[in-house]
Coordinates of C-alpha atoms in Angstrom, one line a residue:
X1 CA -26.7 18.2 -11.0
X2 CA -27.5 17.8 -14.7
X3 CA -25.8 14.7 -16.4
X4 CA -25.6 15.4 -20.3
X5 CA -26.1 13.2 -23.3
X6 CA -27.8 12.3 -26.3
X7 CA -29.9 9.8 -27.0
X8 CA -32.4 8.6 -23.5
X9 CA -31.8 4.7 -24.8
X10 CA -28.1 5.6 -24.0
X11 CA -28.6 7.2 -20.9
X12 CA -31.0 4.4 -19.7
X13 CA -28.6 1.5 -20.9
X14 CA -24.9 3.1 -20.0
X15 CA -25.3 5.6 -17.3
X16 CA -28.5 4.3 -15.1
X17 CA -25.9 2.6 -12.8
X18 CA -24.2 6.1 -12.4
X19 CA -27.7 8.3 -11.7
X20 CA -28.7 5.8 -9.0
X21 CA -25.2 6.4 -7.6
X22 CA -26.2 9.9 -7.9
X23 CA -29.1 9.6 -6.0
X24 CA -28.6 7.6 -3.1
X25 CA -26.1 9.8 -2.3
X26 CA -28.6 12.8 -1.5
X27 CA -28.6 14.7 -5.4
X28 CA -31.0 16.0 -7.0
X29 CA -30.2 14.7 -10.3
X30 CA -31.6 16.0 -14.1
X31 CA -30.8 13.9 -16.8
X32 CA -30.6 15.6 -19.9
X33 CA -30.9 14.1 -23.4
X34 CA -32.9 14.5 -27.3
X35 CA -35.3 12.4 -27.4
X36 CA -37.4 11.3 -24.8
X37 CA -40.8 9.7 -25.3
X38 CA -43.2 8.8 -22.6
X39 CA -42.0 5.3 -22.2
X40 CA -38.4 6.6 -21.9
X41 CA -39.3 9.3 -19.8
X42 CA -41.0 7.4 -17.1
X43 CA -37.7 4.9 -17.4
X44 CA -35.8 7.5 -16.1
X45 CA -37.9 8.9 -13.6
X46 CA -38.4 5.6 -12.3
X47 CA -34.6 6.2 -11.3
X48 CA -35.3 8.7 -8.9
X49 CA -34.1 11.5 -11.7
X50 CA -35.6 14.3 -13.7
X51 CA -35.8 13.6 -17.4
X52 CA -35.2 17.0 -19.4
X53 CA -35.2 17.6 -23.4
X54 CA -33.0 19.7 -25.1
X55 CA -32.1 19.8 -28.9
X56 CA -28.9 18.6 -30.6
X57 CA -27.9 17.6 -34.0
X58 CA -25.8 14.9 -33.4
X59 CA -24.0 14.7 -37.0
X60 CA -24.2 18.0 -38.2
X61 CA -21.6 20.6 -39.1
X62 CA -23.4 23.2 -39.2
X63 CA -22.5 25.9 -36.2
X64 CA -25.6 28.0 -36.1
X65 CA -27.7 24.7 -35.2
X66 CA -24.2 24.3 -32.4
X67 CA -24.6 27.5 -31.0
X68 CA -28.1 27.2 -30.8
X69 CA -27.9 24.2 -28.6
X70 CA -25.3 26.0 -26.3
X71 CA -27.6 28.6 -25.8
X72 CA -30.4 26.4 -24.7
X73 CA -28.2 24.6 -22.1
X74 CA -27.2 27.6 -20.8
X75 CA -30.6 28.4 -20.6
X76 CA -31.2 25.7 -19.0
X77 CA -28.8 25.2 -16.3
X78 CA -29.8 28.7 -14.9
X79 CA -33.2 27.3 -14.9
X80 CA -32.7 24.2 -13.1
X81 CA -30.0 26.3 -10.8
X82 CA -27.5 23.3 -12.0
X83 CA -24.4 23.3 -9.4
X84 CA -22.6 20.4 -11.8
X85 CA -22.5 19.5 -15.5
X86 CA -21.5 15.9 -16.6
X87 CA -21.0 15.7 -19.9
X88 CA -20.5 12.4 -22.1
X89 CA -19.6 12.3 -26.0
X90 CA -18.4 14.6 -27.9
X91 CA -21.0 17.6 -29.0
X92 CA -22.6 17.4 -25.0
X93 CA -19.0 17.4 -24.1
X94 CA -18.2 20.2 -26.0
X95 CA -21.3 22.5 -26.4
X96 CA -22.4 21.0 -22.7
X97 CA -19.2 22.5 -21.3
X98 CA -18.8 26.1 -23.1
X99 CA -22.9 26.6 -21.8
X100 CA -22.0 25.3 -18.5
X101 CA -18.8 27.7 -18.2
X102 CA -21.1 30.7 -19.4
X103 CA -23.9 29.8 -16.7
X104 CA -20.9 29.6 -14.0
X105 CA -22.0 26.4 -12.9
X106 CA -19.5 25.3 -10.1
X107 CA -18.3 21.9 -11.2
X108 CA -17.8 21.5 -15.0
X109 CA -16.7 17.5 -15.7
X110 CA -16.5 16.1 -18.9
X111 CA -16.0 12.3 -19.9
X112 CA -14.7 11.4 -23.4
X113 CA -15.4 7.7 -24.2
X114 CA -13.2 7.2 -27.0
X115 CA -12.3 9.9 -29.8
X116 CA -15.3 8.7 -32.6
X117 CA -15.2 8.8 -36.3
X118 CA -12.6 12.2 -36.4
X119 CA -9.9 9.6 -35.2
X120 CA -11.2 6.4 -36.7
X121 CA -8.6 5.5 -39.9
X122 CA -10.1 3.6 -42.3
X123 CA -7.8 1.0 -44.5
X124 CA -7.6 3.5 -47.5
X125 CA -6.1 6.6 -44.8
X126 CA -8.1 9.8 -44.1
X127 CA -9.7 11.4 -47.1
X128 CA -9.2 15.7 -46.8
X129 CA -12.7 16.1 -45.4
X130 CA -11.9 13.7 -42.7
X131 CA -8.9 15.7 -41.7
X132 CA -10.5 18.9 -41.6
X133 CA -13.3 17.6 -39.4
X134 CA -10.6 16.1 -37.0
X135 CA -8.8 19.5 -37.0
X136 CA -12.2 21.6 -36.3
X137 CA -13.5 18.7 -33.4
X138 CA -9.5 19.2 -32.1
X139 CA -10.1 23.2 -31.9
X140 CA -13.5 22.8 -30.2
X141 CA -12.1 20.7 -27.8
X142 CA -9.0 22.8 -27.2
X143 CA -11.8 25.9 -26.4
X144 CA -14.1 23.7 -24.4
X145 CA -11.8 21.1 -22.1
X146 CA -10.0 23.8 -20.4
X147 CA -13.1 25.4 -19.0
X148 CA -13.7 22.0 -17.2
X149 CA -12.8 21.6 -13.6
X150 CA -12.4 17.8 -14.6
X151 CA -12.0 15.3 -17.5
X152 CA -12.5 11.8 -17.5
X153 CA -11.0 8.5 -20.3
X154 CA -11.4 5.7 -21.0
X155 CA -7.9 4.9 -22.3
X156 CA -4.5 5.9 -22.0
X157 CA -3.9 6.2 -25.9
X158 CA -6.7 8.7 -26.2
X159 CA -4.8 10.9 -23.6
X160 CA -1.5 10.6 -26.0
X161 CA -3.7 11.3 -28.7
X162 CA -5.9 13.8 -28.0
X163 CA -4.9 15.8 -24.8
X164 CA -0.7 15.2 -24.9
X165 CA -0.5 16.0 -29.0
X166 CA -2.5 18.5 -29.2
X167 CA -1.5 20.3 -25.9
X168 CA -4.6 21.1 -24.1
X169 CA -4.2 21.8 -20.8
X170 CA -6.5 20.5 -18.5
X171 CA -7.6 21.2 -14.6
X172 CA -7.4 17.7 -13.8
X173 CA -7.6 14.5 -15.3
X174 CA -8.3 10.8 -15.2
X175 CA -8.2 7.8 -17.3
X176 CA -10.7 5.2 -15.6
X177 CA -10.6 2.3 -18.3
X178 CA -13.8 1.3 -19.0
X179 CA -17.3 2.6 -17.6
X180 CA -18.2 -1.0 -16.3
X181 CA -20.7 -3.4 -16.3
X182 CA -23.2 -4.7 -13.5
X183 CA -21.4 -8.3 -13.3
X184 CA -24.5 -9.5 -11.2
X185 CA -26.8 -8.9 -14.7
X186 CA -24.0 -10.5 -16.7
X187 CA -22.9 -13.7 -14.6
X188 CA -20.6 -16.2 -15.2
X189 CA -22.3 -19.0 -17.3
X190 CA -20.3 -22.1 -18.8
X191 CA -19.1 -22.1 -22.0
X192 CA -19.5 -25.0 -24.4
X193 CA -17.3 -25.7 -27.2
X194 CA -19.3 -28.0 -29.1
X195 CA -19.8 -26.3 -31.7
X196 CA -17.7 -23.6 -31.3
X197 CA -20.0 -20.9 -31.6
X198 CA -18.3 -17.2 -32.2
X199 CA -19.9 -13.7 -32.1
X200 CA -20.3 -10.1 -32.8
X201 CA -22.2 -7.8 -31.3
X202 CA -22.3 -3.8 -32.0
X203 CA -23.4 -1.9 -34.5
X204 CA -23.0 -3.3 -38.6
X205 CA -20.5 -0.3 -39.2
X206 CA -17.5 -0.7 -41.1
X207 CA -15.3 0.6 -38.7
X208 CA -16.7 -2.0 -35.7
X209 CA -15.0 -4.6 -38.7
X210 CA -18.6 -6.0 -39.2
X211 CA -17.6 -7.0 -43.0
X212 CA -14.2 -8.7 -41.7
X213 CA -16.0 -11.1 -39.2
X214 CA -18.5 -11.8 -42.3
X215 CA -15.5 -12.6 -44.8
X216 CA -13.7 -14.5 -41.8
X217 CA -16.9 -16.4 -41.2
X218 CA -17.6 -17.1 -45.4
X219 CA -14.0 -18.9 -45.5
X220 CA -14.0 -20.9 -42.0
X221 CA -17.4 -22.0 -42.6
X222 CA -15.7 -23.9 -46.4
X223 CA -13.4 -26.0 -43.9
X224 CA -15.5 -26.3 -40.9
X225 CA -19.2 -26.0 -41.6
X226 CA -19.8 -27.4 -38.0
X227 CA -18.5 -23.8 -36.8
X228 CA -21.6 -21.0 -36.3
X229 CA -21.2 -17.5 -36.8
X230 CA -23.8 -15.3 -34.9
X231 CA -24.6 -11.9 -35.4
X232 CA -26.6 -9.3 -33.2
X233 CA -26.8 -5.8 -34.4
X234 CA -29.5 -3.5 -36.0
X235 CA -28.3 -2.3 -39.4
X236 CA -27.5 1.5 -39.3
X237 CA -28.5 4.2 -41.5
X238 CA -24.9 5.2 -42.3
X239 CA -23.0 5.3 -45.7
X240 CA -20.7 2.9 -44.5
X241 CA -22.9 0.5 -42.6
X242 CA -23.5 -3.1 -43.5
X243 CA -26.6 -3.2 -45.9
X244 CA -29.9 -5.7 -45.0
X245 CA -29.3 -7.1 -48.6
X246 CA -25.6 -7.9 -47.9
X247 CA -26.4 -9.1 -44.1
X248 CA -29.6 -11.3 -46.1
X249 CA -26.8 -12.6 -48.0
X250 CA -24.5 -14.5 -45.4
X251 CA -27.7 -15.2 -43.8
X252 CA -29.2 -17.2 -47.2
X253 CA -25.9 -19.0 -47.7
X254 CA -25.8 -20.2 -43.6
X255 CA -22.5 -18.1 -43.1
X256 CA -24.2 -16.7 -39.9
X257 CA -27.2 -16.8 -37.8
X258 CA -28.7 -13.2 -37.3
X259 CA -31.5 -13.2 -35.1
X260 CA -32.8 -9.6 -35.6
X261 CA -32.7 -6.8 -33.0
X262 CA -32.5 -8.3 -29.4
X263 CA -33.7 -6.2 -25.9
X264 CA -31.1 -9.3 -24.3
X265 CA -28.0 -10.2 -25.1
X266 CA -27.2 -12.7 -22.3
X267 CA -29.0 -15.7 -23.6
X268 CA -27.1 -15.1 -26.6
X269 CA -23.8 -14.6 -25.0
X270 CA -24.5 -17.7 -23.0
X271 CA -24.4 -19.8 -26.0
X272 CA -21.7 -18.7 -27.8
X273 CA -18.3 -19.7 -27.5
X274 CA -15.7 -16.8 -28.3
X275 CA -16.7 -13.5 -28.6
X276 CA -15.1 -11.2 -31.9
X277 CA -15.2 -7.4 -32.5
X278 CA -12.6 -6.6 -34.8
X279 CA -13.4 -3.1 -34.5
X280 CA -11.0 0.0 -36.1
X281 CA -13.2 2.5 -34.8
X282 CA -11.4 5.1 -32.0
X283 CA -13.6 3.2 -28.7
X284 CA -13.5 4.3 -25.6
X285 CA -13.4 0.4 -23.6
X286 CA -16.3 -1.1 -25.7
X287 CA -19.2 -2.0 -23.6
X288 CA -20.1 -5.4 -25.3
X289 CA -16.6 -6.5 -24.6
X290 CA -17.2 -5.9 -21.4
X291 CA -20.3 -7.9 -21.1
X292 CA -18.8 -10.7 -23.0
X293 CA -15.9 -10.8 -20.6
X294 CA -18.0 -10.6 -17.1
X295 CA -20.3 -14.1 -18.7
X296 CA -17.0 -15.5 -19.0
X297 CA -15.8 -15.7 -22.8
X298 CA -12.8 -15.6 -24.7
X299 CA -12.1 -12.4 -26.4
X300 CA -10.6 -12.0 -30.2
X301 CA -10.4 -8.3 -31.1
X302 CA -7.8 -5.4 -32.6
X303 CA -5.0 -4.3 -31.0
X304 CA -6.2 -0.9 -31.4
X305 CA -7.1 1.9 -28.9
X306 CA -10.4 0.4 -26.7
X307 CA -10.3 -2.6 -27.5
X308 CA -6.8 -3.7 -26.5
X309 CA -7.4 -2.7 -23.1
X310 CA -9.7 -5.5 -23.0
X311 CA -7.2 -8.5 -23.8
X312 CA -3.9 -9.9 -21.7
X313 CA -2.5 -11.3 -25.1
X314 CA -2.9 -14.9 -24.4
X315 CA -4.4 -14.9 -21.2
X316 CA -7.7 -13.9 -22.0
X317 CA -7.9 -13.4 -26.2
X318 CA -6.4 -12.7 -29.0
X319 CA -5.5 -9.3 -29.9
X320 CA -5.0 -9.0 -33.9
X321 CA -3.7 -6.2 -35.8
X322 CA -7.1 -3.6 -37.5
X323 CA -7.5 -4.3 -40.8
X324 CA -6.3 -7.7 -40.9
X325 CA -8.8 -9.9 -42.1
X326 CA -6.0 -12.9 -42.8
X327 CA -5.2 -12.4 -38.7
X328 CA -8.7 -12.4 -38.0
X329 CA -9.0 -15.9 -39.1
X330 CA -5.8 -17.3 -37.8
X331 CA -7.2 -16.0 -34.6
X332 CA -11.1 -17.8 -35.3
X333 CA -8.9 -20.9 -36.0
X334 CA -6.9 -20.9 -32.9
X335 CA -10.1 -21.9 -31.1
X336 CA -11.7 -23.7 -33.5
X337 CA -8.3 -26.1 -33.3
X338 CA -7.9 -25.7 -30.0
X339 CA -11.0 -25.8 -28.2
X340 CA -9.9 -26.3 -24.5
X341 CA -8.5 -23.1 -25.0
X342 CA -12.4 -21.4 -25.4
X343 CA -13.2 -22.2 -21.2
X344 CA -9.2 -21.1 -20.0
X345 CA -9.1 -18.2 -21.6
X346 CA -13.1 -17.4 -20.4
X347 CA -12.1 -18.0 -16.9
X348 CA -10.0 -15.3 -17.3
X349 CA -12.2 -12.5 -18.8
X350 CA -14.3 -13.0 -15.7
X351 CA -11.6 -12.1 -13.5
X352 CA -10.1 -9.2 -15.5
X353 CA -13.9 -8.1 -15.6
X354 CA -14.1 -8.3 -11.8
X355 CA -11.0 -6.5 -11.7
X356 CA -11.0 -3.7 -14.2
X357 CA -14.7 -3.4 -15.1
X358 CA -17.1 -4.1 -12.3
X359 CA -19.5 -0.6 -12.4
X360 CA -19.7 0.0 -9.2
X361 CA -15.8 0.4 -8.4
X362 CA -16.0 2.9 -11.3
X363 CA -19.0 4.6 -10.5
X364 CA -17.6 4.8 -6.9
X365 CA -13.9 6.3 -8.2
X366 CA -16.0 9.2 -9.8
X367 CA -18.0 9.8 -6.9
X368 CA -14.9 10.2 -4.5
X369 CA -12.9 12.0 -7.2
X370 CA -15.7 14.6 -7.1
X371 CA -16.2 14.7 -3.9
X372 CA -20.0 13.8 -4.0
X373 CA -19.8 10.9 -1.5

């Protein structure tokens, strides 16, 4: 079976819970990504699995470069004699599909983890090109989907969305909320409260609301400079990502503490107090949510698709509406008031966790649903 990605640091970090699944159960598993080195490479071997190398452009529009990499799975399935393609994110999904349909592989399954950028809506609306690249990724996946014998979500919103609005009909399909976490590599530490330590960890995008926790943090830390404000994240390369100079900023003035690119978030997590992600971008079930919630932490984040599948309103977090910085801090404030709040509401992450996002009951749900138990 050949399990399709992008990048190997993905497939190592996200789905090594899933290939050693894979492979315990008797498979011969190939896991296929763009840009393997020898360190990476011997990662995933070490997993029992083949790691293979295939081309992708995973930004651009143009469809010769597409069709290309369609061709070259198809090329390789047949090589590799796959008998099942799983696909994840969006171009694998799509081009992984079509070249897996071509090669006749038997069992075509596809997992969407959220809808990306073509769905994310900024605060100023969709500009034209943003609309037509929604319509085109819409039309690819209305010609790849059907050909797949199953498709996975993450959320019931990108089902409405995505599969129920635009009326693509589907073999079969299921919404597993979440991909999981390995609770025994993120267990339940106590919290402190003193000082009430928040943070964010993704990627400095815009659309993860990386500039709304800054500008929440800038006008907490005026009335309560005892509060800290951490950051983990490696700036990104995109137009809209948060800047080094503008990161070096809050960092000069002691908004926030940004320790640099981490290979370990738990120590970090451990310390802090309430994690924030006040993300507008179209998640699947955010993975650092997750992580947060298995340690045992309080949640604030958007009550937008993803991330509110993550949050009990009140039992666990705060869910506050995207693009509401003035929310955002009434939230940061709640806890910041209301300390005892930080270790009730953290007990309860760890249960929902347990409940909803342990890897392993996921990762076993797949395995039954495809019959490869």
């Amino acid at each position: 079976m050949a399990v399709v990605g992008t990048l190997a640091e993905t497939m190592l970090g996200f789905r090594a819970d899933l290939l050693k699944t894979m492979v315990a159960a008797g498979h011969q598993v190939y896991a296929f990504a763009t840009d393997y080195d020898e360190q990476s490479r011997a990662a995933v071997q070490a997993l029992g699995v083949t790691p293979v190398c295939y081309k992708l452009s995973r930004f651009s529009l143009n469809p010769l470069a597409d069709l290309k990499t369609c061709w070259q799975l198809y090329k390789l399935f047949k090589q590799y004699q796959i008998n099942l393609t799983f696909c994840y994110f969006a171009k694998p999904v799509i081009y992984g599909s079509l070249a897996a349909w071509l090669a006749r592989v038997p069992l075509r399954v596809a997992k969407i983890e959220g809808l990306g950028r073509a769905f994310t809506v900024p605060a100023a609306g969709l500009t034209v090109k943003a609309k037509i690249v929604r319509r085109l990724q819409v039309a690819l996946y209305q010609l790849s989907l059907p050909t797949t014998h199953c498709v996975f979500l993450l959320n019931q919103d990108d089902k409405t969305d995505l599969i129920d609005h635009y009326r693509i009909k589907l073999n079969q399909l299921c919404v597993l909320k979440g991909i999981g976490v390995e609770l025994n590599k993120f267990p339940v530490i106590p919290v402190s409260a003193t000082p009430v330590r928040f943070i964010f960890v993704g990627r400095l995008l815009n659309e993860k609301g990386i500039r709304y926790y800054l500008a929440a943090a800038e006008q907490l830390k005026k009335r309560y400079p005892e509060v800290e404000f951490v950051v983990l994240g490696q700036p990104d390369a995109g137009a809209d990502a948060l800047s080094s100079a503008e990161l070096d900023y809050y960092v000069r003035q002691n908004i926030v503490c940004y320790p640099g690119k981490v290979s370990n978030v738990v120590p970090f997590l451990a310390q802090s107090s309430v994690f924030v992600l006040p993300s507008y971008y179209r998640e699947g079930v955010p993975r650092s949510t997750q992580e947060a919630m298995a340690i045992g932490r309080a949640i604030i984040t958007t009550d937008a698709p993803g991330c509110r599948e993550t949050v009990e309103q009140g039992r666990n977090g705060i869910l506050v509406p995207v693009h509401d910085q003035a929310a955002l801090e009434q939230a940061m404030l709640y806890f910041i008031q209301q300390p005892q709040q930080i270790c009730i509401m953290g007990q309860q992450s760890r249960l929902l966790a347990e409940q909803h996002f342990d890897v392993h009951k996921t990762n076993a749900r797949i395995m039954k649903l495809l019959q490869l138990q």
